[in-house]
XYZ file of C-alpha atoms in Angstrom:
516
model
C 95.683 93.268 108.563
C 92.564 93.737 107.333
C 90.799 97.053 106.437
C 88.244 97.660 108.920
C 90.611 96.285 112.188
C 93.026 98.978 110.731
C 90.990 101.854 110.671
C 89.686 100.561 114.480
C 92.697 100.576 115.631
C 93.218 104.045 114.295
C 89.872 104.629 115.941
C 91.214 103.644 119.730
C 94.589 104.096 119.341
C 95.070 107.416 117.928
C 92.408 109.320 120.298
C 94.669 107.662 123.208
C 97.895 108.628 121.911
C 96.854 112.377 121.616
C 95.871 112.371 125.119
C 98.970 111.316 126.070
C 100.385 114.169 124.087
C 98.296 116.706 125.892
C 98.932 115.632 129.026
C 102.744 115.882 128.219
C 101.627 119.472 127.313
C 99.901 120.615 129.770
C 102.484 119.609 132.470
C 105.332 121.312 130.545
C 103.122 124.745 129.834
C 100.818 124.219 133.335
C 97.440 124.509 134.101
C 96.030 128.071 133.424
C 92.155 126.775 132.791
C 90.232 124.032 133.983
C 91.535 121.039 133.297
C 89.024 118.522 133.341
C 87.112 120.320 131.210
C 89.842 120.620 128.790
C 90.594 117.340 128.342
C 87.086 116.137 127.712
C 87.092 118.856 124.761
C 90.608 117.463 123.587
C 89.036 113.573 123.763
C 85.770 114.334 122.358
C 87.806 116.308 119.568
C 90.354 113.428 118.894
C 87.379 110.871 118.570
C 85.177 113.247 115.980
C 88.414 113.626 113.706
C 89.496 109.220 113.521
C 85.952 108.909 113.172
C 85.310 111.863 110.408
C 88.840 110.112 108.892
C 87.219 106.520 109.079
C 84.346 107.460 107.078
C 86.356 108.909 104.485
C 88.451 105.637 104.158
C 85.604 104.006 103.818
C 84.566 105.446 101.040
C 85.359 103.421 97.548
C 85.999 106.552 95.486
C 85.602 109.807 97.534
C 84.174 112.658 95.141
C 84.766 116.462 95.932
C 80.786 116.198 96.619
C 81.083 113.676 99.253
C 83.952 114.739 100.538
C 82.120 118.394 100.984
C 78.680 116.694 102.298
C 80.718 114.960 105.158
C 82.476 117.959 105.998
C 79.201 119.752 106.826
C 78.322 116.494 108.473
C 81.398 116.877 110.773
C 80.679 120.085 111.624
C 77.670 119.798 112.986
C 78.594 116.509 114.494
C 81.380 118.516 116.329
C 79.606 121.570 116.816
C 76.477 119.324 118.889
C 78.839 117.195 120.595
C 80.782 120.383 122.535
C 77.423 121.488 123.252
C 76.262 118.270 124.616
C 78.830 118.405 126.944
C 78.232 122.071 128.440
C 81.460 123.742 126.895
C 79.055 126.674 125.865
C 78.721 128.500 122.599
C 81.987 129.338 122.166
C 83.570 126.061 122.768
C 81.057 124.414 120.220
C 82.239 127.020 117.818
C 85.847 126.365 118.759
C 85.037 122.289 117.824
C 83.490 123.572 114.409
C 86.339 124.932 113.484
C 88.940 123.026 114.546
C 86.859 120.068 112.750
C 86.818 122.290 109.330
C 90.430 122.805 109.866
C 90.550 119.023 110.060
C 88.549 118.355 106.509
C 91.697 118.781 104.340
C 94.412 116.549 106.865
C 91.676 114.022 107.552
C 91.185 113.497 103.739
C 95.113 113.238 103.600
C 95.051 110.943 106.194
C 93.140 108.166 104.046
C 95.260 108.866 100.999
C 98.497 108.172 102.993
C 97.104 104.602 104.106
C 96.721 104.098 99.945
C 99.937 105.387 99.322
C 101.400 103.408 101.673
C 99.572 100.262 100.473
C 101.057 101.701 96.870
C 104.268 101.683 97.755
C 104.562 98.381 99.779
C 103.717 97.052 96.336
C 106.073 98.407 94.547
C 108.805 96.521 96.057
C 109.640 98.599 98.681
C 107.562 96.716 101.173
C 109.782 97.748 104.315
C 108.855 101.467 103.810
C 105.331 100.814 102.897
C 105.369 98.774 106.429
C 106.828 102.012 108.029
C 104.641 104.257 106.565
C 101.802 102.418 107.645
C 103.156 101.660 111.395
C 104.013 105.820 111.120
C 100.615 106.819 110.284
C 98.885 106.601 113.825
C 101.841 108.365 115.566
C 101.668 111.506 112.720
C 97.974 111.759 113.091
C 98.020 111.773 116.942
C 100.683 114.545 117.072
C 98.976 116.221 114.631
C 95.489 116.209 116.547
C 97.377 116.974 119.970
C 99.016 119.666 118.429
C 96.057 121.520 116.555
C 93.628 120.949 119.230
C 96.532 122.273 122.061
C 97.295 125.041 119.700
C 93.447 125.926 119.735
C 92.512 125.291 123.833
C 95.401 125.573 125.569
C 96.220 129.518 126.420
C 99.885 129.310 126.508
C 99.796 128.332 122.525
C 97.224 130.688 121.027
C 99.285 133.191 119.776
C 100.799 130.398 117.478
C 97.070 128.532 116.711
C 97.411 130.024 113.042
C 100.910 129.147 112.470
C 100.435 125.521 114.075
C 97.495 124.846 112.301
C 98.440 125.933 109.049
C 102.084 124.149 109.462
C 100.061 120.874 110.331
C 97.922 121.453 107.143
C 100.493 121.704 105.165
C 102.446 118.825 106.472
C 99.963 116.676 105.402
C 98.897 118.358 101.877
C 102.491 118.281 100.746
C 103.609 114.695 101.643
C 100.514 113.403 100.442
C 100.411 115.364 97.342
C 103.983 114.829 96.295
C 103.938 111.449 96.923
C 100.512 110.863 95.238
C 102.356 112.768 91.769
C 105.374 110.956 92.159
C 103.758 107.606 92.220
C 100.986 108.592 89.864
C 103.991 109.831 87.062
C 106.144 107.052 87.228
C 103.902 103.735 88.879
C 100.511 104.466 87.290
C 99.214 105.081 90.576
C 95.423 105.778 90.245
C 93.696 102.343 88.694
C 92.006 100.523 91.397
C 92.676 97.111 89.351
C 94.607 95.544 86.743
C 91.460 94.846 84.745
C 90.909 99.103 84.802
C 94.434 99.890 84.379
C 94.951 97.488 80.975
C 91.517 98.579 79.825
C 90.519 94.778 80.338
C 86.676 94.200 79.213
C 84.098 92.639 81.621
C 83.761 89.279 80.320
C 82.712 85.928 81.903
C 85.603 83.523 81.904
C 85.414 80.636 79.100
C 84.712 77.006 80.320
C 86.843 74.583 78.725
C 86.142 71.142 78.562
C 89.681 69.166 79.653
C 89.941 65.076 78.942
C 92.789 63.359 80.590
C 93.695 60.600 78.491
C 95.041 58.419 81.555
C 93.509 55.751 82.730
C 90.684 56.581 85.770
C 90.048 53.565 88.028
C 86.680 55.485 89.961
C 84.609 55.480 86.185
C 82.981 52.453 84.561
C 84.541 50.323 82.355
C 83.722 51.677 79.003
C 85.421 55.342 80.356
C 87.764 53.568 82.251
C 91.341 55.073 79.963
C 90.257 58.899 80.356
C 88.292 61.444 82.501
C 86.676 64.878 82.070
C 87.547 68.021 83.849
C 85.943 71.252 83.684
C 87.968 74.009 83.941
C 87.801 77.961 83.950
C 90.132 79.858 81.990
C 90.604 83.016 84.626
C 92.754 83.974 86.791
C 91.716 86.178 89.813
C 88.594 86.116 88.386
C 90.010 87.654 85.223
C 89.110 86.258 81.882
C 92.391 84.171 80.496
C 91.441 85.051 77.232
C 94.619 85.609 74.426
C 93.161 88.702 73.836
C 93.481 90.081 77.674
C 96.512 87.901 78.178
C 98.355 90.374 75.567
C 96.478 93.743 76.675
C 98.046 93.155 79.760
C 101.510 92.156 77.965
C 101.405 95.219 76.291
C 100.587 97.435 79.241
C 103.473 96.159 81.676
C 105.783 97.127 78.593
C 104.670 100.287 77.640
C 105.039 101.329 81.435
C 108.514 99.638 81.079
C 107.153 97.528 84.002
C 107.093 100.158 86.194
C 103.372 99.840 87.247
C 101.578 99.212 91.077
C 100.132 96.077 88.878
C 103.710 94.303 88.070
C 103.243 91.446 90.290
C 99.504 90.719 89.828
C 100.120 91.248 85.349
C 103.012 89.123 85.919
C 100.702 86.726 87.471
C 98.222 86.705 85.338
C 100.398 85.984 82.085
C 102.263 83.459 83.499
C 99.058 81.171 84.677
C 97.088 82.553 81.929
C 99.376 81.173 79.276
C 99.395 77.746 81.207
C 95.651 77.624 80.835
C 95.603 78.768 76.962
C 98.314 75.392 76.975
C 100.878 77.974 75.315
C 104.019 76.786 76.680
C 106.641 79.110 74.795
C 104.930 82.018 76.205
C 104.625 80.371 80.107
C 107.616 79.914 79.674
C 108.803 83.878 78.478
C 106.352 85.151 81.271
C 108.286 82.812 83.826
C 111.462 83.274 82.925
C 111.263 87.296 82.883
C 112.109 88.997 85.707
C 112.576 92.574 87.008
C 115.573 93.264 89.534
C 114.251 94.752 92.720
C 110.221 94.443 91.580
C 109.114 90.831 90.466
C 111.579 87.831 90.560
C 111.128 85.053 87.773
C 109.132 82.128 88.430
C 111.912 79.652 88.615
C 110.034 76.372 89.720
C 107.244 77.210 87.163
C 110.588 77.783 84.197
C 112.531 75.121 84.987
C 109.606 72.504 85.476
C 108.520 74.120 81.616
C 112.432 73.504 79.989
C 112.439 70.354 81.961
C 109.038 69.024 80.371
C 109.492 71.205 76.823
C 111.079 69.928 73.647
C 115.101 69.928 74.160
C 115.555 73.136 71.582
C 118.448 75.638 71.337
C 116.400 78.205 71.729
C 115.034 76.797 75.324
C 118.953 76.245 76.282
C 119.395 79.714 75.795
C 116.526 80.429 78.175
C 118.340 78.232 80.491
C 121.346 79.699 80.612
C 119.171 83.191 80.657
C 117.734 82.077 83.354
C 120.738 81.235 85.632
C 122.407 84.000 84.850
C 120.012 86.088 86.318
C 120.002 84.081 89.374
C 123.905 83.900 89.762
C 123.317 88.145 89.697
C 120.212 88.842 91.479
C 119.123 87.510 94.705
C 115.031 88.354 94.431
C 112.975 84.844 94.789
C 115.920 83.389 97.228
C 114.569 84.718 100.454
C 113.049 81.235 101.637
C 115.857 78.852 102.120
C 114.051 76.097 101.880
C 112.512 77.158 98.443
C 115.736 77.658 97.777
C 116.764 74.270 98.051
C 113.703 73.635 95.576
C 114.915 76.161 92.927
C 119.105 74.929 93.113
C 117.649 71.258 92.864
C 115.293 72.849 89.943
C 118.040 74.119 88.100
C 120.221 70.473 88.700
C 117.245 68.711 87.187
C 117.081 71.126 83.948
C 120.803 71.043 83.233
C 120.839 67.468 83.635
C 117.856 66.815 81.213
C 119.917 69.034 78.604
C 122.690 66.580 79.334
C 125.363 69.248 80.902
C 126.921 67.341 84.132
C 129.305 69.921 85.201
C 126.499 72.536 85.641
C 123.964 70.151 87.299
C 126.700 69.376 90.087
C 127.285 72.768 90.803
C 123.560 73.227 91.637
C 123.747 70.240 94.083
C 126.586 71.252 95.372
C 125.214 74.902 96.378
C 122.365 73.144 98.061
C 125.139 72.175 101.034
C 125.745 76.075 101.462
C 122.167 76.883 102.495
C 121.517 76.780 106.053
C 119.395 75.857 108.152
C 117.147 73.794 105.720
C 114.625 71.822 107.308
C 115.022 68.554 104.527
C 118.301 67.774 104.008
C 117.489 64.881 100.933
C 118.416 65.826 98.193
C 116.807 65.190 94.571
C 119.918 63.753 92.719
C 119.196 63.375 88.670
C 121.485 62.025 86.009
C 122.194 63.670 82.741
C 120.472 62.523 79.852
C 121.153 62.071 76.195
C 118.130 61.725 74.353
C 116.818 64.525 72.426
C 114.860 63.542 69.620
C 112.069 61.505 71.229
C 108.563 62.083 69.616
C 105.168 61.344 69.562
C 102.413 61.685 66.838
C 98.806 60.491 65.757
C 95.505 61.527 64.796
C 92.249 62.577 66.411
C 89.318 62.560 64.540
C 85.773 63.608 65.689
C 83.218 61.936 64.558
C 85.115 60.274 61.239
C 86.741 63.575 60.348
C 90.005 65.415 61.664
C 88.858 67.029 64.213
C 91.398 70.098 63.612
C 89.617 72.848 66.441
C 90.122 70.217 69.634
C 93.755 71.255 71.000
C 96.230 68.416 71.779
C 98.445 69.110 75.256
C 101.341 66.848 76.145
C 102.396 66.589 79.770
C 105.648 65.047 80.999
C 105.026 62.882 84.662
C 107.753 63.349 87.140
C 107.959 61.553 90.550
C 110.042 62.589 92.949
C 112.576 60.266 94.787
C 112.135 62.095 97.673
C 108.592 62.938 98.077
C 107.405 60.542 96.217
C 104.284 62.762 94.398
C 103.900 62.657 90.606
C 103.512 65.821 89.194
C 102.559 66.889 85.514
C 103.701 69.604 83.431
C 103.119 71.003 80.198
C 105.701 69.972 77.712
C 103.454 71.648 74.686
C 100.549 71.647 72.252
C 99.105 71.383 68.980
C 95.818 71.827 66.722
C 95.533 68.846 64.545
C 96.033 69.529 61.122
C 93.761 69.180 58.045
C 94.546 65.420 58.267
C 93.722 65.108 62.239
C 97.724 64.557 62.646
C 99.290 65.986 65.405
C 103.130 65.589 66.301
C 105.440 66.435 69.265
C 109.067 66.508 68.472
C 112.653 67.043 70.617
C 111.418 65.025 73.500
C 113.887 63.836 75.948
C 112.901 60.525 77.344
C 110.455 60.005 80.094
C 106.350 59.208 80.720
C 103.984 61.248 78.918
C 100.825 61.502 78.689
C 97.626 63.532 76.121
C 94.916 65.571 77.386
C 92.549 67.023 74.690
C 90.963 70.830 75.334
C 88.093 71.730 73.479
C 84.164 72.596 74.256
C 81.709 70.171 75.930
C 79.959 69.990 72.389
C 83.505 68.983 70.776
C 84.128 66.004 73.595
C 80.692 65.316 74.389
C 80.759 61.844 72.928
C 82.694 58.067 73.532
C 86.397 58.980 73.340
C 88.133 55.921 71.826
C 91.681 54.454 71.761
C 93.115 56.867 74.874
C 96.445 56.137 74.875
C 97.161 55.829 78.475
C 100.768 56.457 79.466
C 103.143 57.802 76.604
C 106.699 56.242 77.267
C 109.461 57.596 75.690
C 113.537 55.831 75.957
C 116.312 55.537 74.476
C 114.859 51.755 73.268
C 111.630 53.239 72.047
C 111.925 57.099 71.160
C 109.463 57.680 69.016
C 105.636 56.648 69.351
C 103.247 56.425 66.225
C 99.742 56.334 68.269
C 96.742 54.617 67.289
C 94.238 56.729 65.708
C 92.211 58.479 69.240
C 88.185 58.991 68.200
C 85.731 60.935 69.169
C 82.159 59.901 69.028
C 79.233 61.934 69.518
C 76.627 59.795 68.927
C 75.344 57.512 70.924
C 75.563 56.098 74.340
C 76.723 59.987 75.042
C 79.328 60.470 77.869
C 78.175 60.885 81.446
C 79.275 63.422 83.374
C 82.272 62.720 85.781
C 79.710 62.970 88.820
C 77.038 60.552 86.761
C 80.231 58.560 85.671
C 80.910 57.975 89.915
C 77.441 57.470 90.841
C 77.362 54.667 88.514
C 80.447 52.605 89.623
C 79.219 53.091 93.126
C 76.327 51.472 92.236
C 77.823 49.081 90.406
C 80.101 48.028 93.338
C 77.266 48.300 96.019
C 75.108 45.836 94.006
C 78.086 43.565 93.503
C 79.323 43.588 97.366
C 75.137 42.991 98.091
C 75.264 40.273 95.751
C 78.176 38.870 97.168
C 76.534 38.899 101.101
C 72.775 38.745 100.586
C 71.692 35.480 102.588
C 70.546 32.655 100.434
C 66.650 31.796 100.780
C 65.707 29.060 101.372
C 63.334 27.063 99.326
């Protein structure tokens, strides 16, 4: 729910729910004043304090000054609005204080809607629900109560004790939860950029070129296309230097931090966009029991794609170990049928049978899934496929433009081609770049670099990359970058002109003869 619909439905709800509470209390003590009077005090003084409490939750970062000028605000708010109404001098001064007495709870009120926020995110998301749901029903008693405690005759010789017991009620919860979660969630940093000491930067702008063949661009850039692409993630800079900041804060807080899902986030599609695929792949595979589950579609699509190493087996068999133990990340079934198919499809590319059946076979167990195909793959042997060449810019090795590799998977079932990062390289001081322990499959090269670096003509795009047990290794022709002239449109230039190019064509084509 939004912000501002929760604090108006504080705003309506709450004043209602105390008056409910008074009534109750005023038929179980009787009526030994007038009434109506009464209860228009009681409303008027429910409505000042969820308003008084609204404008502190509105406020960014309340300071002790603010807090104090809205306080005085409040009183005199409270103060004019029992006069307004007749109640007399004593009655306003009754609402002035009652509203002071209110200053301390109301303030406690707004830090018990962050706390609860805090620890829904924490994992715990059923008791930050409840908290939430509670807060309207422990602010209405607590208004009933004071304000009864104040008005109501039978009750006065308890006003101090009430008041002070409600006070106190909300000081303490508040204040032990807010040094609980502050001493062991880092509960105080209003972002993960402030509490990884991230630096306000404006993401880098990468220039991407497919090396696949585009059929919507001319003929002369018909093999490849351009992409621009940010490198942030929730508007944070993907940089390698905030991408281990952030690495280094979720472990010195032994990933016990508010920011644990959004760092975990962050690292894992940060280190996709830096094209670092051993350290995707650590972010994705890492999980915390009870906080953050592993990205297991992300993983396994990575060991799937990646070189067939022992060192990514044993992330394999990391990785399904953890899931045969913990059950965080299985709550959707149907995902689940996504992940257990996942895991088939990795143990099969590693060639292990036994364990890719036993994935398909727990698919049966789930129930009720709403697709019951199943993606069936068969193990595979080939582990030393590879791929090299050379990129040169402009007649020399062009060593600073980085070389990705992507494996394209289509799916049986759903019949969408997918790509995914099997790894990448700078060329060396020769331009030569190499891929090694591929298993067999369609690849394909994208280059990353800045639009000065691919600027120019790209020649010899390899198109598709095709790797078997027939053909498992692939010397490429030499791919080059020119920056002279013709210089490359831009993809939008690059579409204008084959739509003009087609439109003349087709006018060609139907333009009536004239006649002579």
């Amino acid at each position: 729910m939004p912000t501002y619909l929760y604090w108006l439905y504080l705003a309506i709800f709450v004043p209602a729910l105390a008056w409910w509470l008074l009534r109750m209390l005023e038929s179980r003590y009787g009526r030994g004043h007038d009434a109506g009077l009464a209860w228009g005090r009681y409303l008027l003084l429910a409505m000042f304090c969820a308003w008084s409490a609204g404008w502190w939750a509105g406020s960014a970062s309340p300071s002790p000054l603010g807090i104090w000028a809205k306080s005085c605000l409040g009183l005199a708010a409270g103060a004019a609005a029992f006069a307004a109404v007749g109640c007399g001098a004593r009655a306003a001064a009754l609402g002035a204080v009652t509203a002071l007495l209110f200053s301390v709870p109301g303030y406690c009120v707004w830090r018990w809607s962050a706390l609860a926020e805090a620890v829904r995110h924490i994992g715990t998301g059923f008791m930050g629900v409840l908290l939430t749901a509670a807060l309207p029903w422990a602010w209405a008693a607590s208004l009933a109560l004071t304000a009864a405690a104040v008005l109501h005759p039978e009750l006065r010789g308890y006003r101090v004790r009430i008041c002070l017991a409600v006070s106190l009620f909300w000081c303490g919860s508040v204040l032990s939860a807010d040094w609980w979660l502050r001493g062991s969630w880092d509960f105080g940093p209003r972002t993960l950029a402030e509490a990884a000491g991230l630096p306000a930067a404006k993401a880098e702008e990468i220039t991407a070129v497919i090396l696949q063949p585009d059929f919507g661009a001319s003929s002369d850039y018909g093999q490849h296309r351009w992409e621009l692409r940010a490198q942030e993630v929730a508007g944070l800079e993907a940089s390698p230097d905030n991408l281990d900041r952030v690495s280094r804060y979720l472990e010195s807080h032994e990933h016990r931090s508010l920011f644990l899902r959004p760092g975990m986030r962050f690292l894992r599609q940060g280190w996709l966009l830096r094209w670092d695929a051993d350290k995707a792949l650590d972010a994705a595979v890492r999980g915390i029991p009870g906080l953050a589950a592993p990205d297991y579609l992300t993983a396994l699509a990575l060991l799937r794609a990646g070189p067939l190493t022992p060192e990514r087996w044993a992330g394999l068999e990391r990785l399904q170990a953890y899931a045969l133990q913990v059950r965080d990340g299985f709550e959707d079934v149907n995902r689940s049928q996504l992940i257990f198919e996942a895991f088939s499809a990795a143990f099969a590319r590693f060639g292990d049978e036994a364990r890719a059946q036993y994935w398909l076979l727990r698919v049966d167990n789930l129930w009720p899934i709403n697709d019951k195909k199943i993606e069936v793959f068969r193990p595979e042997s080939l582990r030393y496929g590879a791929v090299s060449g050379r990129l040169i810019l402009d007649g020399r090795p062009a060593s600073s433009v980085r070389v990705g590799l992507f494996l394209d998977t289509t799916s049986e079932v759903t019949k969408q081609t997918s790509s995914w990062l099997s790894g990448s390289a700078l060329p060396d001081s020769r331009g030569r770049f190499w891929f090694e322990h591929l298993g067999p499959g369609s690849y394909h090269l994208e280059l990353a670099g800045t639009r000065e670096q691919l600027r120019g003509r790209i020649l010899g795009s390899p198109g598709p990359i095709d790797i078997s047990e027939h053909s498992p290794a692939r010397e490429l022709a030499a791919i080059r970058i020119e920056r002279g002239r013709p210089a490359r449109p831009e993809p939008e230039a690059a579409a204008r002109d084959w739509l003009r190019a087609e439109s003349q064509s087709w006018g060609e084509l139907f333009r009536p003869r004239m006649k002579r």
